[in-house]
Amino acid sequence: MHRRFADMGLRTALMGGTALLLCLALPQAGFAQDKKPDAEKTEKKDDKSVELRPIDIEALRSITSYEATEGYVSYFSVAATKTDTPAIETPQSVSTIGRQEMEDRGVKTMAEAVRYMPGVTVDNYGVDPRGYDSITIRGFYSSTTGSFRDGLRMDGNAFAAYTTEPYAIERIDVMRGPSGALYGQAEAGGVVDRTTKRPNADMRQEIRVEAGSWDHFQGAFDLGGKASEDGSLLFRLTGLARESNTEFDYNDGTSQDNNRLFIAPSLTWKGDDTEITFLADYMKDSRSPLFNTFANETVGRTGVVAGEPGFDQFHQEQFSIGYALSHRFDETFTFRQNARYFEVKVDYQTVSPNGLSADNRTLNRYVWAAPDDLAQAAIDNQLEARFDLSGMRHTMLFGFDYSRSVDRFDYYSGAASSLDLLNPVYTGAVLPDAPYLSNEQTLTQTGVYIQDQVKLDQWILTLGGRYSWVDMDTDDLLTNTTQSFEDSAFTGRVGLTYLFENGLAPYASFIQGFTPRQGTDLYGQPFEPEDSTQYEIGVKYQPADYNALFTASVYHLTKTNVQTRDPADINNTLQTGEIEVRGLELEAKAGLFRGLDLTAAYAYTDAEVTESNDGNVGLSPVLIPEHTASLWAVYSLQQPELRGLRVGGGLRYVGSAYNDTLNNSKNPDYLLVDALVSYAFNENMTFDLKASNLLDEEYTTTCAFGACYYGPGRWVTAGMTYRW
């Protein structure tokens, strides 16, 4: 049952009062403004003038890789090229969200972070208390093989997937389209790279408390700075604790948990030519399974939760440890090495619907559990060379990466008691003693890659290629058998950009990708990788006199070797399927006037099954809206008597999308409103009130497979932040 907005009541007031007392008790440390080079060059003509920010690219270069993005606009993108390349010179559609925008919008999940980006859809299965980073880019689900952190692969498998805590992230880059030339195997739609917060000598430290809807209480801190007098040793410690319910209750009134403990220490040593940062984090979650209510064509949407209170659970524990090393040999050569090891342990059990009896009121159910343990190690070595040759400026990159993951997965399944839809009574559930499945899968990927970014006058040519080897062994622990799979592929990229003096930069690119498929056909032949190719043309505009970046692109993306049934043998699968996606994407990130920051996006996505034996040629794949649009803006009031007050709001539109492969059922479109009000009492203390889905629009993101999935309802938080 969907709980509407919950009254924060006395506990919220007490939390706010405690926060205020805490802030007043803290020493009034001096305010250290973290100025960026471009901000120091701001010109002000008069009180009504546009805030002009001429961009000094070379001055910005040193702060763009892993430190804070200034405002809403990011002028560099390391993720798209693995080099510090200006965004306007990157021949690919890339969106970035930095720390300030995440804070303004009160981001709690990866889905919330990227939902204002063009061509990106989230929440396909509604509110997901499990916390998965569920993201679809250009029509393809990208969270399984398209998930990266600090440039390192973070694969998920079965139910174990590394969950991102946004409070520990400095910026997020979404690269749309295949990325096989640098990253190897990844989904066709694109990849997401998260940049971890790192030690900074000039960072402002903070403590934050907040309370909100559904008994949400959270405290967080971000501390750091110099650990030695000369500044060669830096530290940072980020942490968060949350106790909360979700917005959904069982029909007997039992609530669902959404609790988290998180800690992330890091340490940096800086020498004259060498720098190394050690990074670690630990997180423990106590959450709830995926929420759904039963529905079918006969009884419609019932609002009855099919799960079982007291039995349903989703517990996850994870940790990671790694480092980032860089060494500059001279003006030409720089070596970088990034490495990480992580483990994820998931304990997942629930009860799900299993069809309706003939009386159209008795819901049959089954119980299942999926304990899943995942461990992965990854390392990426890069040698960068910058030099001039025959009048051309080269930035060459040579790389070698390796990753290995081991996933242990068990699956239990059995019958559960039925549920009366007209009078639901929960009676508990019991798991069978022995697993139905028990597997251990080992996945290894090795790759070598090379890239050259060549500048000649105003032309920039980007060439890249990678050769990848993938090995996968799946051990069936019940039958003591092993299924092995290995494959290799070459993927390349060609891009061309022209830089006009007025800030316009048209570009064109071609890029390839691949995604290995596990298993064999009926005759024992291993499946080929799914291949993807994309043609993209676009234009970027970076004005010289104010802080903004505008991007427009059109693309044609094709995915081949998609599995489809064999018309000659229903027990066999062929790889003759094909999906094409054509689209238009527009994005604006800007600080147009003094005190105004905004992001706006629109995407038209035309997805079509072009080859298939499943009777769906010419139809749309599921859950891909044709139109999406968004606008978010925040204004800092400039009147002297209102200084410190900021107001903001956003609109998110998601068009209708098909629920089934034969396009018989369609989920309706919806429009959501978000809002922000904040007030800085002084240079140290800020109060904010944030709302997501302010109008409490009730909507479903899909209805399929006997269940309807509701999107997030109104979420309101009040918070206090103390910075020094």
JSON list of C-alpha atoms in Angstrom, two decimals, residues 76-236:
[
{"chain": "A", "resi": 76, "resn": "PHE", "atom": "CA", "xyz": [36.67, 18.81, -18.98]},
{"chain": "A", "resi": 77, "resn": "SER", "atom": "CA", "xyz": [35.82, 15.13, -19.20]},
{"chain": "A", "resi": 78, "resn": "VAL", "atom": "CA", "xyz": [38.46, 12.60, -18.24]},
{"chain": "A", "resi": 79, "resn": "ALA", "atom": "CA", "xyz": [36.07, 9.66, -18.53]},
{"chain": "A", "resi": 80, "resn": "ALA", "atom": "CA", "xyz": [35.41, 10.02, -22.27]},
{"chain": "A", "resi": 81, "resn": "THR", "atom": "CA", "xyz": [39.09, 9.91, -23.30]},
{"chain": "A", "resi": 82, "resn": "LYS", "atom": "CA", "xyz": [41.01, 8.94, -20.11]},
{"chain": "A", "resi": 83, "resn": "THR", "atom": "CA", "xyz": [42.94, 12.20, -20.61]},
{"chain": "A", "resi": 84, "resn": "ASP", "atom": "CA", "xyz": [42.22, 15.75, -19.43]},
{"chain": "A", "resi": 85, "resn": "THR", "atom": "CA", "xyz": [40.36, 16.74, -22.57]},
{"chain": "A", "resi": 86, "resn": "PRO", "atom": "CA", "xyz": [38.10, 19.81, -22.78]},
{"chain": "A", "resi": 87, "resn": "ALA", "atom": "CA", "xyz": [34.48, 18.74, -23.13]},
{"chain": "A", "resi": 88, "resn": "ILE", "atom": "CA", "xyz": [34.12, 20.82, -26.29]},
{"chain": "A", "resi": 89, "resn": "GLU", "atom": "CA", "xyz": [36.95, 18.81, -27.91]},
{"chain": "A", "resi": 90, "resn": "THR", "atom": "CA", "xyz": [35.41, 15.41, -27.11]},
{"chain": "A", "resi": 91, "resn": "PRO", "atom": "CA", "xyz": [33.63, 13.91, -30.17]},
{"chain": "A", "resi": 92, "resn": "GLN", "atom": "CA", "xyz": [30.97, 12.19, -28.10]},
{"chain": "A", "resi": 93, "resn": "SER", "atom": "CA", "xyz": [27.84, 13.12, -26.21]},
{"chain": "A", "resi": 94, "resn": "VAL", "atom": "CA", "xyz": [28.80, 13.33, -22.52]},
{"chain": "A", "resi": 95, "resn": "SER", "atom": "CA", "xyz": [26.80, 14.65, -19.56]},
{"chain": "A", "resi": 96, "resn": "THR", "atom": "CA", "xyz": [28.28, 15.53, -16.18]},
{"chain": "A", "resi": 97, "resn": "ILE", "atom": "CA", "xyz": [26.75, 16.30, -12.81]},
{"chain": "A", "resi": 98, "resn": "GLY", "atom": "CA", "xyz": [28.99, 17.80, -10.14]},
{"chain": "A", "resi": 99, "resn": "ARG", "atom": "CA", "xyz": [28.82, 18.09, -6.39]},
{"chain": "A", "resi": 100, "resn": "GLN", "atom": "CA", "xyz": [26.90, 21.38, -6.26]},
{"chain": "A", "resi": 101, "resn": "GLU", "atom": "CA", "xyz": [24.07, 20.15, -8.46]},
{"chain": "A", "resi": 102, "resn": "MET", "atom": "CA", "xyz": [23.83, 16.89, -6.51]},
{"chain": "A", "resi": 103, "resn": "GLU", "atom": "CA", "xyz": [23.53, 18.86, -3.28]},
{"chain": "A", "resi": 104, "resn": "ASP", "atom": "CA", "xyz": [20.97, 21.28, -4.70]},
{"chain": "A", "resi": 105, "resn": "ARG", "atom": "CA", "xyz": [18.73, 18.42, -5.80]},
{"chain": "A", "resi": 106, "resn": "GLY", "atom": "CA", "xyz": [19.21, 16.37, -2.64]},
{"chain": "A", "resi": 107, "resn": "VAL", "atom": "CA", "xyz": [20.44, 13.33, -4.55]},
{"chain": "A", "resi": 108, "resn": "LYS", "atom": "CA", "xyz": [20.15, 10.07, -2.57]},
{"chain": "A", "resi": 109, "resn": "THR", "atom": "CA", "xyz": [20.69, 7.51, -5.35]},
{"chain": "A", "resi": 110, "resn": "MET", "atom": "CA", "xyz": [22.44, 7.21, -8.70]},
{"chain": "A", "resi": 111, "resn": "ALA", "atom": "CA", "xyz": [19.06, 7.23, -10.43]},
{"chain": "A", "resi": 112, "resn": "GLU", "atom": "CA", "xyz": [18.25, 10.60, -8.87]},
{"chain": "A", "resi": 113, "resn": "ALA", "atom": "CA", "xyz": [21.64, 11.95, -9.93]},
{"chain": "A", "resi": 114, "resn": "VAL", "atom": "CA", "xyz": [21.27, 11.23, -13.66]},
{"chain": "A", "resi": 115, "resn": "ARG", "atom": "CA", "xyz": [17.53, 11.64, -14.22]},
{"chain": "A", "resi": 116, "resn": "TYR", "atom": "CA", "xyz": [17.89, 15.19, -15.59]},
{"chain": "A", "resi": 117, "resn": "MET", "atom": "CA", "xyz": [20.26, 14.05, -18.36]},
{"chain": "A", "resi": 118, "resn": "PRO", "atom": "CA", "xyz": [19.12, 13.59, -21.98]},
{"chain": "A", "resi": 119, "resn": "GLY", "atom": "CA", "xyz": [18.69, 10.05, -23.27]},
{"chain": "A", "resi": 120, "resn": "VAL", "atom": "CA", "xyz": [18.77, 8.60, -19.75]},
{"chain": "A", "resi": 121, "resn": "THR", "atom": "CA", "xyz": [15.80, 6.91, -18.06]},
{"chain": "A", "resi": 122, "resn": "VAL", "atom": "CA", "xyz": [15.61, 5.54, -14.53]},
{"chain": "A", "resi": 123, "resn": "ASP", "atom": "CA", "xyz": [13.12, 3.88, -12.20]},
{"chain": "A", "resi": 124, "resn": "ASN", "atom": "CA", "xyz": [11.93, 1.46, -14.90]},
{"chain": "A", "resi": 125, "resn": "TYR", "atom": "CA", "xyz": [10.62, -0.77, -12.12]},
{"chain": "A", "resi": 126, "resn": "GLY", "atom": "CA", "xyz": [9.44, 2.02, -9.88]},
{"chain": "A", "resi": 127, "resn": "VAL", "atom": "CA", "xyz": [10.68, 2.54, -6.36]},
{"chain": "A", "resi": 128, "resn": "ASP", "atom": "CA", "xyz": [13.48, 0.06, -5.78]},
{"chain": "A", "resi": 129, "resn": "PRO", "atom": "CA", "xyz": [14.44, -0.08, -2.09]},
{"chain": "A", "resi": 130, "resn": "ARG", "atom": "CA", "xyz": [17.27, -2.48, -2.97]},
{"chain": "A", "resi": 131, "resn": "GLY", "atom": "CA", "xyz": [19.31, 0.54, -4.07]},
{"chain": "A", "resi": 132, "resn": "TYR", "atom": "CA", "xyz": [20.55, -0.76, -7.40]},
{"chain": "A", "resi": 133, "resn": "ASP", "atom": "CA", "xyz": [22.11, 1.82, -9.75]},
{"chain": "A", "resi": 134, "resn": "SER", "atom": "CA", "xyz": [19.44, 1.06, -12.38]},
{"chain": "A", "resi": 135, "resn": "ILE", "atom": "CA", "xyz": [20.07, 3.24, -15.44]},
{"chain": "A", "resi": 136, "resn": "THR", "atom": "CA", "xyz": [19.03, 2.95, -19.09]},
{"chain": "A", "resi": 137, "resn": "ILE", "atom": "CA", "xyz": [20.90, 4.96, -21.74]},
{"chain": "A", "resi": 138, "resn": "ARG", "atom": "CA", "xyz": [19.68, 5.40, -25.31]},
{"chain": "A", "resi": 139, "resn": "GLY", "atom": "CA", "xyz": [17.28, 2.50, -24.86]},
{"chain": "A", "resi": 140, "resn": "PHE", "atom": "CA", "xyz": [19.72, -0.05, -23.41]},
{"chain": "A", "resi": 141, "resn": "TYR", "atom": "CA", "xyz": [20.08, -1.08, -19.78]},
{"chain": "A", "resi": 142, "resn": "SER", "atom": "CA", "xyz": [23.61, -0.03, -18.85]},
{"chain": "A", "resi": 143, "resn": "SER", "atom": "CA", "xyz": [24.06, -0.85, -15.17]},
{"chain": "A", "resi": 144, "resn": "THR", "atom": "CA", "xyz": [25.37, -4.42, -15.48]},
{"chain": "A", "resi": 145, "resn": "THR", "atom": "CA", "xyz": [28.34, -3.97, -17.83]},
{"chain": "A", "resi": 146, "resn": "GLY", "atom": "CA", "xyz": [28.40, -0.17, -18.10]},
{"chain": "A", "resi": 147, "resn": "SER", "atom": "CA", "xyz": [29.19, 0.67, -14.48]},
{"chain": "A", "resi": 148, "resn": "PHE", "atom": "CA", "xyz": [32.59, 2.24, -13.68]},
{"chain": "A", "resi": 149, "resn": "ARG", "atom": "CA", "xyz": [34.16, 4.11, -10.78]},
{"chain": "A", "resi": 150, "resn": "ASP", "atom": "CA", "xyz": [37.32, 6.16, -11.20]},
{"chain": "A", "resi": 151, "resn": "GLY", "atom": "CA", "xyz": [37.66, 4.56, -14.64]},
{"chain": "A", "resi": 152, "resn": "LEU", "atom": "CA", "xyz": [37.64, 1.01, -13.24]},
{"chain": "A", "resi": 153, "resn": "ARG", "atom": "CA", "xyz": [35.04, -1.60, -14.08]},
{"chain": "A", "resi": 154, "resn": "MET", "atom": "CA", "xyz": [32.48, -2.46, -11.40]},
{"chain": "A", "resi": 155, "resn": "ASP", "atom": "CA", "xyz": [30.48, -5.35, -12.84]},
{"chain": "A", "resi": 156, "resn": "GLY", "atom": "CA", "xyz": [27.32, -6.67, -11.26]},
{"chain": "A", "resi": 157, "resn": "ASN", "atom": "CA", "xyz": [26.13, -10.26, -11.49]},
{"chain": "A", "resi": 158, "resn": "ALA", "atom": "CA", "xyz": [22.81, -11.82, -10.49]},
{"chain": "A", "resi": 159, "resn": "PHE", "atom": "CA", "xyz": [21.78, -9.78, -7.40]},
{"chain": "A", "resi": 160, "resn": "ALA", "atom": "CA", "xyz": [25.22, -8.71, -6.17]},
{"chain": "A", "resi": 161, "resn": "ALA", "atom": "CA", "xyz": [26.20, -5.31, -7.54]},
{"chain": "A", "resi": 162, "resn": "TYR", "atom": "CA", "xyz": [28.26, -2.55, -5.98]},
{"chain": "A", "resi": 163, "resn": "THR", "atom": "CA", "xyz": [25.94, 0.21, -4.78]},
{"chain": "A", "resi": 164, "resn": "THR", "atom": "CA", "xyz": [27.02, 3.84, -5.02]},
{"chain": "A", "resi": 165, "resn": "GLU", "atom": "CA", "xyz": [26.57, 6.24, -2.12]},
{"chain": "A", "resi": 166, "resn": "PRO", "atom": "CA", "xyz": [26.26, 9.63, -3.91]},
{"chain": "A", "resi": 167, "resn": "TYR", "atom": "CA", "xyz": [27.49, 11.57, -0.87]},
{"chain": "A", "resi": 168, "resn": "ALA", "atom": "CA", "xyz": [30.94, 10.03, -1.46]},
{"chain": "A", "resi": 169, "resn": "ILE", "atom": "CA", "xyz": [31.00, 11.00, -5.15]},
{"chain": "A", "resi": 170, "resn": "GLU", "atom": "CA", "xyz": [32.49, 14.22, -6.55]},
{"chain": "A", "resi": 171, "resn": "ARG", "atom": "CA", "xyz": [31.07, 13.98, -10.06]},
{"chain": "A", "resi": 172, "resn": "ILE", "atom": "CA", "xyz": [29.32, 11.55, -12.40]},
{"chain": "A", "resi": 173, "resn": "ASP", "atom": "CA", "xyz": [29.97, 11.31, -16.14]},
{"chain": "A", "resi": 174, "resn": "VAL", "atom": "CA", "xyz": [27.54, 9.59, -18.50]},
{"chain": "A", "resi": 175, "resn": "MET", "atom": "CA", "xyz": [29.03, 8.76, -21.91]},
{"chain": "A", "resi": 176, "resn": "ARG", "atom": "CA", "xyz": [26.29, 7.94, -24.39]},
{"chain": "A", "resi": 177, "resn": "GLY", "atom": "CA", "xyz": [26.91, 5.33, -27.06]},
{"chain": "A", "resi": 178, "resn": "PRO", "atom": "CA", "xyz": [29.29, 2.35, -27.20]},
{"chain": "A", "resi": 179, "resn": "SER", "atom": "CA", "xyz": [32.60, 2.81, -25.38]},
{"chain": "A", "resi": 180, "resn": "GLY", "atom": "CA", "xyz": [34.46, -0.29, -26.49]},
{"chain": "A", "resi": 181, "resn": "ALA", "atom": "CA", "xyz": [37.50, 1.62, -27.76]},
{"chain": "A", "resi": 182, "resn": "LEU", "atom": "CA", "xyz": [38.58, 2.42, -24.18]},
{"chain": "A", "resi": 183, "resn": "TYR", "atom": "CA", "xyz": [36.56, 0.29, -21.80]},
{"chain": "A", "resi": 184, "resn": "GLY", "atom": "CA", "xyz": [36.03, -3.02, -23.59]},
{"chain": "A", "resi": 185, "resn": "GLN", "atom": "CA", "xyz": [32.81, -4.93, -22.99]},
{"chain": "A", "resi": 186, "resn": "ALA", "atom": "CA", "xyz": [29.91, -2.63, -22.16]},
{"chain": "A", "resi": 187, "resn": "GLU", "atom": "CA", "xyz": [26.29, -2.18, -23.12]},
{"chain": "A", "resi": 188, "resn": "ALA", "atom": "CA", "xyz": [25.52, -0.37, -26.39]},
{"chain": "A", "resi": 189, "resn": "GLY", "atom": "CA", "xyz": [23.74, 2.60, -24.83]},
{"chain": "A", "resi": 190, "resn": "GLY", "atom": "CA", "xyz": [26.66, 3.95, -22.84]},
{"chain": "A", "resi": 191, "resn": "VAL", "atom": "CA", "xyz": [28.62, 3.81, -19.61]},
{"chain": "A", "resi": 192, "resn": "VAL", "atom": "CA", "xyz": [28.51, 5.66, -16.30]},
{"chain": "A", "resi": 193, "resn": "ASP", "atom": "CA", "xyz": [31.71, 6.65, -14.50]},
{"chain": "A", "resi": 194, "resn": "ARG", "atom": "CA", "xyz": [31.68, 7.91, -10.92]},
{"chain": "A", "resi": 195, "resn": "THR", "atom": "CA", "xyz": [34.55, 9.98, -9.54]},
{"chain": "A", "resi": 196, "resn": "THR", "atom": "CA", "xyz": [35.23, 9.43, -5.84]},
{"chain": "A", "resi": 197, "resn": "LYS", "atom": "CA", "xyz": [35.82, 12.34, -3.47]},
{"chain": "A", "resi": 198, "resn": "ARG", "atom": "CA", "xyz": [39.55, 12.73, -2.82]},
{"chain": "A", "resi": 199, "resn": "PRO", "atom": "CA", "xyz": [41.65, 14.67, -0.32]},
{"chain": "A", "resi": 200, "resn": "ASN", "atom": "CA", "xyz": [41.95, 18.38, -1.04]},
{"chain": "A", "resi": 201, "resn": "ALA", "atom": "CA", "xyz": [44.11, 20.87, 0.83]},
{"chain": "A", "resi": 202, "resn": "ASP", "atom": "CA", "xyz": [41.55, 23.67, 0.42]},
{"chain": "A", "resi": 203, "resn": "MET", "atom": "CA", "xyz": [38.32, 21.74, 0.91]},
{"chain": "A", "resi": 204, "resn": "ARG", "atom": "CA", "xyz": [35.58, 23.06, 3.15]},
{"chain": "A", "resi": 205, "resn": "GLN", "atom": "CA", "xyz": [34.67, 20.54, 5.81]},
{"chain": "A", "resi": 206, "resn": "GLU", "atom": "CA", "xyz": [31.05, 19.89, 6.68]},
{"chain": "A", "resi": 207, "resn": "ILE", "atom": "CA", "xyz": [28.62, 18.20, 9.03]},
{"chain": "A", "resi": 208, "resn": "ARG", "atom": "CA", "xyz": [25.02, 17.68, 7.94]},
{"chain": "A", "resi": 209, "resn": "VAL", "atom": "CA", "xyz": [21.83, 16.40, 9.54]},
{"chain": "A", "resi": 210, "resn": "GLU", "atom": "CA", "xyz": [18.44, 16.01, 7.88]},
{"chain": "A", "resi": 211, "resn": "ALA", "atom": "CA", "xyz": [14.98, 14.59, 8.46]},
{"chain": "A", "resi": 212, "resn": "GLY", "atom": "CA", "xyz": [12.15, 13.94, 6.09]},
{"chain": "A", "resi": 213, "resn": "SER", "atom": "CA", "xyz": [9.31, 11.90, 4.73]},
{"chain": "A", "resi": 214, "resn": "TRP", "atom": "CA", "xyz": [8.72, 8.30, 5.80]},
{"chain": "A", "resi": 215, "resn": "ASP", "atom": "CA", "xyz": [10.61, 8.67, 9.08]},
{"chain": "A", "resi": 216, "resn": "HIS", "atom": "CA", "xyz": [13.82, 9.52, 7.30]},
{"chain": "A", "resi": 217, "resn": "PHE", "atom": "CA", "xyz": [16.71, 10.60, 9.55]},
{"chain": "A", "resi": 218, "resn": "GLN", "atom": "CA", "xyz": [20.24, 10.99, 8.29]},
{"chain": "A", "resi": 219, "resn": "GLY", "atom": "CA", "xyz": [23.54, 12.39, 9.45]},
{"chain": "A", "resi": 220, "resn": "ALA", "atom": "CA", "xyz": [26.67, 12.85, 7.34]},
{"chain": "A", "resi": 221, "resn": "PHE", "atom": "CA", "xyz": [30.13, 14.36, 7.55]},
{"chain": "A", "resi": 222, "resn": "ASP", "atom": "CA", "xyz": [32.91, 15.21, 5.10]},
{"chain": "A", "resi": 223, "resn": "LEU", "atom": "CA", "xyz": [36.20, 16.10, 6.79]},
{"chain": "A", "resi": 224, "resn": "GLY", "atom": "CA", "xyz": [39.70, 16.54, 5.45]},
{"chain": "A", "resi": 225, "resn": "GLY", "atom": "CA", "xyz": [42.63, 18.74, 4.58]},
{"chain": "A", "resi": 226, "resn": "LYS", "atom": "CA", "xyz": [46.35, 18.82, 5.30]},
{"chain": "A", "resi": 227, "resn": "ALA", "atom": "CA", "xyz": [47.85, 16.02, 7.37]},
{"chain": "A", "resi": 228, "resn": "SER", "atom": "CA", "xyz": [51.35, 17.55, 7.24]},
{"chain": "A", "resi": 229, "resn": "GLU", "atom": "CA", "xyz": [52.60, 21.12, 7.51]},
{"chain": "A", "resi": 230, "resn": "ASP", "atom": "CA", "xyz": [54.00, 21.22, 3.99]},
{"chain": "A", "resi": 231, "resn": "GLY", "atom": "CA", "xyz": [50.77, 19.91, 2.47]},
{"chain": "A", "resi": 232, "resn": "SER", "atom": "CA", "xyz": [52.40, 16.85, 0.94]},
{"chain": "A", "resi": 233, "resn": "LEU", "atom": "CA", "xyz": [50.12, 14.56, 2.94]},
{"chain": "A", "resi": 234, "resn": "LEU", "atom": "CA", "xyz": [46.35, 15.05, 2.71]},
{"chain": "A", "resi": 235, "resn": "PHE", "atom": "CA", "xyz": [43.43, 13.15, 4.19]},
{"chain": "A", "resi": 236, "resn": "ARG", "atom": "CA", "xyz": [39.68, 12.90, 3.82]}
]
